[in-house]
Amino acid sequence: MIVSLAVFNQRLAAVFDSAEQFALYQVQEQEARFLGLLPIRSRSATDMATQLAQHCVSRVICGAICGCDRRLLTAAGMEVAPWICGTMDEVIEALCTDRLETLAMPGCAGACMQTMDAEEASRPRGQQGAGRKRRLGNRAPCSTPGPSGEE
Amino acid sequence: MSFPGHIPCEAIMQSIADGVFTVDRDWNVTFFNRAAEHITGIPASEALGRKCWEVLRSSLCDGNCALEDCIEHSRTVSGKSIFIVRPDGTRVPVSISAAPLVGADGELIGGVETFRDLTDITLLRKEVEAAYSFEDIIGKSPALTRILAILPQIAQSEATVLITGESGTGKERIARALHNLGTRPEGPFTAVNCGALPETLLESELFGYRAGAFTDARKDKPGRFRLAENGTIFLDEIGDIPHAVQVKLLRVLQERSYEPLGAVAPETTNARIIAATNADLEERVREGGFRQDLFYRLNVARLHLPPLRERTGDIPLLINHFIRRLNTLQNKQIQGVSEDVLAILMRHHFPGNIRELENILEYAFILTGSGFIQLEHLPDSMQPAAPLGTPSSPRSRARASLQADADAPMTMEQAKCRAAHAALRRHNGKRMAACRELGITKDTLRSLLSRCPDTGE
C-alpha cells in the first residue's frame, strides 16, 4: 500500500491544502520504505487528489483538512487519516506501530479522527459507497517519484 | 501610561471577544483565551503546551507565519485576513493581528496573536453581493438599478435595442442579458464588432456571400445574420459602420430581408438586433456620418450605461466580483484589496471603466501571492505620488510636478479652466465626453473655455 504524507518542512503540514510536498511511502507488514518526495503541482484540491491518484496512493495522512477536500480524496479512492501532527519520522513510526491516534491534533481525538470509510459505513444502506464510485476520470498507470522527488 | 498592576490581566484577556493566544520562543502555546476556544473549537486544556500551528491550523501556518514574521522583524502585523480549519472540517475566515512579546527586561519572550471571526461579515457580504448582481451584472447605483429594473421587460419584447455608453461599461454584458432573458435564450447569440472590420469584409461578414460572388469565393458562406437565426445578433461599434452597409442594415431593420453578395434573391432574417456604440450617434447624425433613418430604427429602446466614475459605489462590489472570478481562474486565494488600495481605486477616474478596473486587478493578481492586494501590487500609473522632493522616475517626477502645480494658489475661475482643460485632454479633445465628465452642458463648457486666458475665443 502506498501512503502519502502531506508535509511542510519535514513535518506534517498544518493544513492539507497548504502542504509543500507529498512524502510517499510503501507500507507493508508494519514496515515503511520511503519512495520519494512529490512536489505539489497545484494548490487546487482536485489537482492534488488527481496527482495522488496518479501515484496509486491508497492512504493520505494529513493535518487539518476541510470537509470538501476530504470528500474529494475519498471520491478518488483514497482513505484519509486527517488531524494528525508530528514530524515525518514520528508519523511513519506511529503508522507502522498502529498508534496514529496518539499524534492527534489538539481538539481532534475522537470523532473527527474517524476515516471517511467509517463515515461511509455510518450512512444509510442505500447511500453507502456513493463516494467511491465517483473517481477522477480513468486512472492512468501509476508512476513513482524518482529519488530526487522528480516524477 | 503603564498598565495598573492591581488589575488582573488574565481576567481582561478572558473577557475579550477576539481570540487571543500567546506563544513562547519555541512556538508552544502558553495562553489561550475563552474566545479562542470558541472560535477554534479547541479547549484551552488541549491547546496549552502544543505548537501553535497544531492549534490554529491556518492558511499561514505552513511557511507564512505572521507571528514568525513579526518576531523576526520586530514589528506588528494587523488585520490580515486568513482562514482556519476547525475540528469539524469547516473553514472559518478570520482576521489576525500579531506582535512580538517582550519581557520587563526588554528580552523577547515570544509572541501574541489575536484573531477575529469574520464568518458573519463574510456571509453578510455574500448576501449583499447576491442582492446586487443580476445576470452577471454587478451594481447597486441608482443609474444601473434603473436599467436592471426595465431590462426584463425590454428583453421580453422583440424591439431593437440601442445600448450606449463609454468603452468598458459592459455593453456586451447587457446585450447578453437581454438575450438570456428574452424569448429566444436557446438560440444563438452572435456578436460582431463592426468597428474592427473594413467595409468589404464587414458586408460579407454580416450578410454572407454566394459561390462565385468574387474571386476565391468557391462556396457559399453564411453571414452573421443567418448564423443568428432564431437568436440575437449584437452589432457592437455600430457608429463606425460605413454608409454602404448602413443602407443594407436599414433594409434589414425595415423589411427583415437582405441580399448576400452575389445572390439573386433576398433572404429573410428573424434575428433580434441589439446594437451598441460608445460614440455620440446624435452628433454623428448631425455631422452627416450616420443615417438619421437608421438611427431612429435602432433607437427603439435605448439603454445608456453610466461610466464607472458616476457609480463609484459599485466599485467595491465589482472588486469582490473580479477577485472571486480571478481566484477561481487562477486557482489563488486572494482575500481582497487593502484599505489604502480601495481608497485609491475609489478616487481613480477610470477612463477605461469596468474593463480598466478588471485589468488593474488582473495585473495585481500576478504580483500578489496570497492575502490582500497591497499598494505595491498596483500598476505604476496607480501608485500614489512620492512625497515632494523625492521623485524617483520621470513619471513620478511629472506627477510630482503636476501635484505641485495643482497645490499652487489659484482663483476659482482658474481652477475651472484647469478642470475643463484636463477633461478635454483626457478625452482627446472630445467636448461631449468632457461635458459628461464635468457634469456641465456644451454651452457652459464653450463659455468657460472662451473665458480661459490660453483658449479664449
PDB file of N, CA and C in Angstrom, chain A residues 6-60:
ATOM      1  N   ALA A   6       1.102  14.557   3.700  1.00  0.00           N
ATOM      2  CA  ALA A   6       1.094  15.945   3.194  1.00  0.00           C
ATOM      3  C   ALA A   6       2.009  16.745   4.116  1.00  0.00           C
ATOM      4  N   VAL A   7       3.200  17.102   3.616  1.00  0.00           N
ATOM      5  CA  VAL A   7       4.217  17.649   4.527  1.00  0.00           C
ATOM      6  C   VAL A   7       4.639  19.075   4.194  1.00  0.00           C
ATOM      7  N   PHE A   8       5.162  19.707   5.233  1.00  0.00           N
ATOM      8  CA  PHE A   8       5.817  21.002   5.077  1.00  0.00           C
ATOM      9  C   PHE A   8       7.035  20.985   5.996  1.00  0.00           C
ATOM     10  N   ASN A   9       8.200  21.217   5.430  1.00  0.00           N
ATOM     11  CA  ASN A   9       9.395  21.374   6.269  1.00  0.00           C
ATOM     12  C   ASN A   9       9.623  20.181   7.210  1.00  0.00           C
ATOM     13  N   GLN A  10       9.614  18.981   6.690  1.00  0.00           N
ATOM     14  CA  GLN A  10       9.899  17.750   7.458  1.00  0.00           C
ATOM     15  C   GLN A  10       8.832  17.396   8.498  1.00  0.00           C
ATOM     16  N   ARG A  11       7.724  18.129   8.517  1.00  0.00           N
ATOM     17  CA  ARG A  11       6.627  17.773   9.416  1.00  0.00           C
ATOM     18  C   ARG A  11       5.341  17.729   8.615  1.00  0.00           C
ATOM     19  N   LEU A  12       4.305  17.147   9.220  1.00  0.00           N
ATOM     20  CA  LEU A  12       3.014  17.170   8.536  1.00  0.00           C
ATOM     21  C   LEU A  12       2.559  18.625   8.440  1.00  0.00           C
ATOM     22  N   ALA A  13       2.077  19.019   7.288  1.00  0.00           N
ATOM     23  CA  ALA A  13       1.586  20.393   7.126  1.00  0.00           C
ATOM     24  C   ALA A  13       0.392  20.610   8.045  1.00  0.00           C
ATOM     25  N   ALA A  14       0.286  21.820   8.583  1.00  0.00           N
ATOM     26  CA  ALA A  14      -0.838  22.107   9.486  1.00  0.00           C
ATOM     27  C   ALA A  14      -2.167  21.946   8.760  1.00  0.00           C
ATOM     28  N   VAL A  15      -2.195  22.378   7.490  1.00  0.00           N
ATOM     29  CA  VAL A  15      -3.425  22.276   6.695  1.00  0.00           C
ATOM     30  C   VAL A  15      -3.096  21.537   5.390  1.00  0.00           C
ATOM     31  N   PHE A  16      -3.945  20.609   5.010  1.00  0.00           N
ATOM     32  CA  PHE A  16      -3.679  19.760   3.839  1.00  0.00           C
ATOM     33  C   PHE A  16      -3.360  20.577   2.592  1.00  0.00           C
ATOM     34  N   ASP A  17      -4.210  21.574   2.294  1.00  0.00           N
ATOM     35  CA  ASP A  17      -4.003  22.263   1.013  1.00  0.00           C
ATOM     36  C   ASP A  17      -2.942  23.347   1.054  1.00  0.00           C
ATOM     37  N   SER A  18      -2.226  23.471   2.184  1.00  0.00           N
ATOM     38  CA  SER A  18      -1.063  24.365   2.136  1.00  0.00           C
ATOM     39  C   SER A  18       0.231  23.562   2.284  1.00  0.00           C
ATOM     40  N   ALA A  19       0.124  22.225   2.107  1.00  0.00           N
ATOM     41  CA  ALA A  19       1.327  21.385   2.164  1.00  0.00           C
ATOM     42  C   ALA A  19       2.279  21.760   1.036  1.00  0.00           C
ATOM     43  N   GLU A  20       3.560  21.490   1.259  1.00  0.00           N
ATOM     44  CA  GLU A  20       4.583  21.844   0.274  1.00  0.00           C
ATOM     45  C   GLU A  20       4.856  20.653  -0.656  1.00  0.00           C
ATOM     46  N   GLN A  21       4.839  19.455  -0.063  1.00  0.00           N
ATOM     47  CA  GLN A  21       5.153  18.241  -0.814  1.00  0.00           C
ATOM     48  C   GLN A  21       4.334  17.073  -0.285  1.00  0.00           C
ATOM     49  N   PHE A  22       4.282  16.013  -1.078  1.00  0.00           N
ATOM     50  CA  PHE A  22       3.746  14.747  -0.589  1.00  0.00           C
ATOM     51  C   PHE A  22       4.937  13.799  -0.401  1.00  0.00           C
ATOM     52  N   ALA A  23       5.056  13.237   0.786  1.00  0.00           N
ATOM     53  CA  ALA A  23       6.099  12.224   1.019  1.00  0.00           C
ATOM     54  C   ALA A  23       5.435  10.869   0.817  1.00  0.00           C
ATOM     55  N   LEU A  24       5.976  10.080  -0.113  1.00  0.00           N
ATOM     56  CA  LEU A  24       5.344   8.792  -0.435  1.00  0.00           C
ATOM     57  C   LEU A  24       6.120   7.636   0.205  1.00  0.00           C
ATOM     58  N   TYR A  25       5.392   6.714   0.789  1.00  0.00           N
ATOM     59  CA  TYR A  25       5.994   5.532   1.430  1.00  0.00           C
ATOM     60  C   TYR A  25       5.270   4.281   0.957  1.00  0.00           C
ATOM     61  N   GLN A  26       6.041   3.206   0.780  1.00  0.00           N
ATOM     62  CA  GLN A  26       5.437   1.892   0.535  1.00  0.00           C
ATOM     63  C   GLN A  26       5.355   1.215   1.899  1.00  0.00           C
ATOM     64  N   VAL A  27       4.143   0.966   2.359  1.00  0.00           N
ATOM     65  CA  VAL A  27       3.989   0.382   3.709  1.00  0.00           C
ATOM     66  C   VAL A  27       3.469  -1.045   3.571  1.00  0.00           C
ATOM     67  N   GLN A  28       4.190  -1.960   4.173  1.00  0.00           N
ATOM     68  CA  GLN A  28       3.803  -3.371   4.088  1.00  0.00           C
ATOM     69  C   GLN A  28       4.213  -4.073   5.376  1.00  0.00           C
ATOM     70  N   GLU A  29       3.304  -4.766   5.952  1.00  0.00           N
ATOM     71  CA  GLU A  29       3.563  -5.544   7.171  1.00  0.00           C
ATOM     72  C   GLU A  29       4.377  -4.745   8.194  1.00  0.00           C
ATOM     73  N   GLN A  30       3.845  -3.618   8.563  1.00  0.00           N
ATOM     74  CA  GLN A  30       4.430  -2.764   9.599  1.00  0.00           C
ATOM     75  C   GLN A  30       5.837  -2.269   9.271  1.00  0.00           C
ATOM     76  N   GLU A  31       6.142  -2.232   7.976  1.00  0.00           N
ATOM     77  CA  GLU A  31       7.432  -1.660   7.563  1.00  0.00           C
ATOM     78  C   GLU A  31       7.175  -0.619   6.488  1.00  0.00           C
ATOM     79  N   ALA A  32       7.904   0.476   6.566  1.00  0.00           N
ATOM     80  CA  ALA A  32       7.691   1.544   5.579  1.00  0.00           C
ATOM     81  C   ALA A  32       8.976   1.803   4.810  1.00  0.00           C
ATOM     82  N   ARG A  33       8.847   1.889   3.486  1.00  0.00           N
ATOM     83  CA  ARG A  33      10.013   2.209   2.649  1.00  0.00           C
ATOM     84  C   ARG A  33       9.734   3.559   1.979  1.00  0.00           C
ATOM     85  N   PHE A  34      10.666   4.496   2.179  1.00  0.00           N
ATOM     86  CA  PHE A  34      10.491   5.843   1.617  1.00  0.00           C
ATOM     87  C   PHE A  34      10.647   5.783   0.094  1.00  0.00           C
ATOM     88  N   LEU A  35       9.659   6.273  -0.629  1.00  0.00           N
ATOM     89  CA  LEU A  35       9.714   6.240  -2.098  1.00  0.00           C
ATOM     90  C   LEU A  35      10.204   7.563  -2.688  1.00  0.00           C
ATOM     91  N   GLY A  36       9.911   8.633  -2.029  1.00  0.00           N
ATOM     92  CA  GLY A  36      10.362   9.931  -2.545  1.00  0.00           C
ATOM     93  C   GLY A  36       9.420  11.058  -2.176  1.00  0.00           C
ATOM     94  N   LEU A  37       9.851  12.258  -2.526  1.00  0.00           N
ATOM     95  CA  LEU A  37       9.027  13.444  -2.250  1.00  0.00           C
ATOM     96  C   LEU A  37       8.411  13.923  -3.555  1.00  0.00           C
ATOM     97  N   LEU A  38       7.157  14.231  -3.500  1.00  0.00           N
ATOM     98  CA  LEU A  38       6.432  14.633  -4.693  1.00  0.00           C
ATOM     99  C   LEU A  38       6.073  16.123  -4.557  1.00  0.00           C
ATOM    100  N   PRO A  39       6.713  16.994  -5.352  1.00  0.00           N
ATOM    101  CA  PRO A  39       6.337  18.414  -5.233  1.00  0.00           C
ATOM    102  C   PRO A  39       4.876  18.613  -5.665  1.00  0.00           C
ATOM    103  N   ILE A  40       4.170  19.469  -4.958  1.00  0.00           N
ATOM    104  CA  ILE A  40       2.757  19.676  -5.288  1.00  0.00           C
ATOM    105  C   ILE A  40       2.651  20.645  -6.467  1.00  0.00           C
ATOM    106  N   ARG A  41       2.000  20.178  -7.524  1.00  0.00           N
ATOM    107  CA  ARG A  41       1.941  20.955  -8.774  1.00  0.00           C
ATOM    108  C   ARG A  41       0.975  22.114  -8.674  1.00  0.00           C
ATOM    109  N   SER A  42      -0.137  21.874  -7.996  1.00  0.00           N
ATOM    110  CA  SER A  42      -1.181  22.911  -7.964  1.00  0.00           C
ATOM    111  C   SER A  42      -1.848  22.883  -6.600  1.00  0.00           C
ATOM    112  N   ARG A  43      -2.316  24.039  -6.165  1.00  0.00           N
ATOM    113  CA  ARG A  43      -2.949  24.128  -4.840  1.00  0.00           C
ATOM    114  C   ARG A  43      -4.434  23.732  -4.888  1.00  0.00           C
ATOM    115  N   SER A  44      -4.926  23.455  -6.069  1.00  0.00           N
ATOM    116  CA  SER A  44      -6.331  23.059  -6.166  1.00  0.00           C
ATOM    117  C   SER A  44      -6.490  21.654  -5.598  1.00  0.00           C
ATOM    118  N   ALA A  45      -7.486  21.471  -4.747  1.00  0.00           N
ATOM    119  CA  ALA A  45      -7.680  20.168  -4.098  1.00  0.00           C
ATOM    120  C   ALA A  45      -7.954  19.087  -5.144  1.00  0.00           C
ATOM    121  N   THR A  46      -8.644  19.443  -6.213  1.00  0.00           N
ATOM    122  CA  THR A  46      -8.923  18.460  -7.278  1.00  0.00           C
ATOM    123  C   THR A  46      -7.615  18.005  -7.912  1.00  0.00           C
ATOM    124  N   ASP A  47      -6.731  18.972  -8.206  1.00  0.00           N
ATOM    125  CA  ASP A  47      -5.447  18.615  -8.814  1.00  0.00           C
ATOM    126  C   ASP A  47      -4.603  17.779  -7.857  1.00  0.00           C
ATOM    127  N   MET A  48      -4.667  18.126  -6.557  1.00  0.00           N
ATOM    128  CA  MET A  48      -3.877  17.374  -5.571  1.00  0.00           C
ATOM    129  C   MET A  48      -4.375  15.933  -5.506  1.00  0.00           C
ATOM    130  N   ALA A  49      -5.705  15.772  -5.531  1.00  0.00           N
ATOM    131  CA  ALA A  49      -6.274  14.421  -5.481  1.00  0.00           C
ATOM    132  C   ALA A  49      -5.891  13.643  -6.735  1.00  0.00           C
ATOM    133  N   THR A  50      -5.918  14.321  -7.883  1.00  0.00           N
ATOM    134  CA  THR A  50      -5.545  13.654  -9.145  1.00  0.00           C
ATOM    135  C   THR A  50      -4.085  13.232  -9.102  1.00  0.00           C
ATOM    136  N   GLN A  51      -3.227  14.130  -8.592  1.00  0.00           N
ATOM    137  CA  GLN A  51      -1.800  13.834  -8.525  1.00  0.00           C
ATOM    138  C   GLN A  51      -1.546  12.614  -7.635  1.00  0.00           C
ATOM    139  N   LEU A  52      -2.248  12.559  -6.514  1.00  0.00           N
ATOM    140  CA  LEU A  52      -2.075  11.411  -5.608  1.00  0.00           C
ATOM    141  C   LEU A  52      -2.602  10.126  -6.252  1.00  0.00           C
ATOM    142  N   ALA A  53      -3.744  10.255  -6.934  1.00  0.00           N
ATOM    143  CA  ALA A  53      -4.333   9.074  -7.583  1.00  0.00           C
ATOM    144  C   ALA A  53      -3.406   8.545  -8.672  1.00  0.00           C
ATOM    145  N   GLN A  54      -2.730   9.460  -9.365  1.00  0.00           N
ATOM    146  CA  GLN A  54      -1.800   9.035 -10.431  1.00  0.00           C
ATOM    147  C   GLN A  54      -0.647   8.211  -9.876  1.00  0.00           C
ATOM    148  N   HIS A  55      -0.346   8.408  -8.586  1.00  0.00           N
ATOM    149  CA  HIS A  55       0.748   7.654  -7.967  1.00  0.00           C
ATOM    150  C   HIS A  55       0.230   6.495  -7.131  1.00  0.00           C
ATOM    151  N   CYS A  56      -1.021   6.121  -7.382  1.00  0.00           N
ATOM    152  CA  CYS A  56      -1.635   4.951  -6.737  1.00  0.00           C
ATOM    153  C   CYS A  56      -1.601   5.036  -5.215  1.00  0.00           C
ATOM    154  N   VAL A  57      -1.769   6.228  -4.684  1.00  0.00           N
ATOM    155  CA  VAL A  57      -1.782   6.376  -3.230  1.00  0.00           C
ATOM    156  C   VAL A  57      -3.105   5.822  -2.689  1.00  0.00           C
ATOM    157  N   SER A  58      -2.998   4.974  -1.664  1.00  0.00           N
ATOM    158  CA  SER A  58      -4.213   4.383  -1.091  1.00  0.00           C
ATOM    159  C   SER A  58      -4.635   5.104   0.174  1.00  0.00           C
ATOM    160  N   ARG A  59      -3.651   5.715   0.842  1.00  0.00           N
ATOM    161  CA  ARG A  59      -3.977   6.348   2.121  1.00  0.00           C
ATOM    162  C   ARG A  59      -3.250   7.692   2.230  1.00  0.00           C
ATOM    163  N   VAL A  60      -3.967   8.694   2.672  1.00  0.00           N
ATOM    164  CA  VAL A  60      -3.374  10.027   2.841  1.00  0.00           C
ATOM    165  C   VAL A  60      -3.392  10.370   4.321  1.00  0.00           C
TER     166      VAL A  60
END
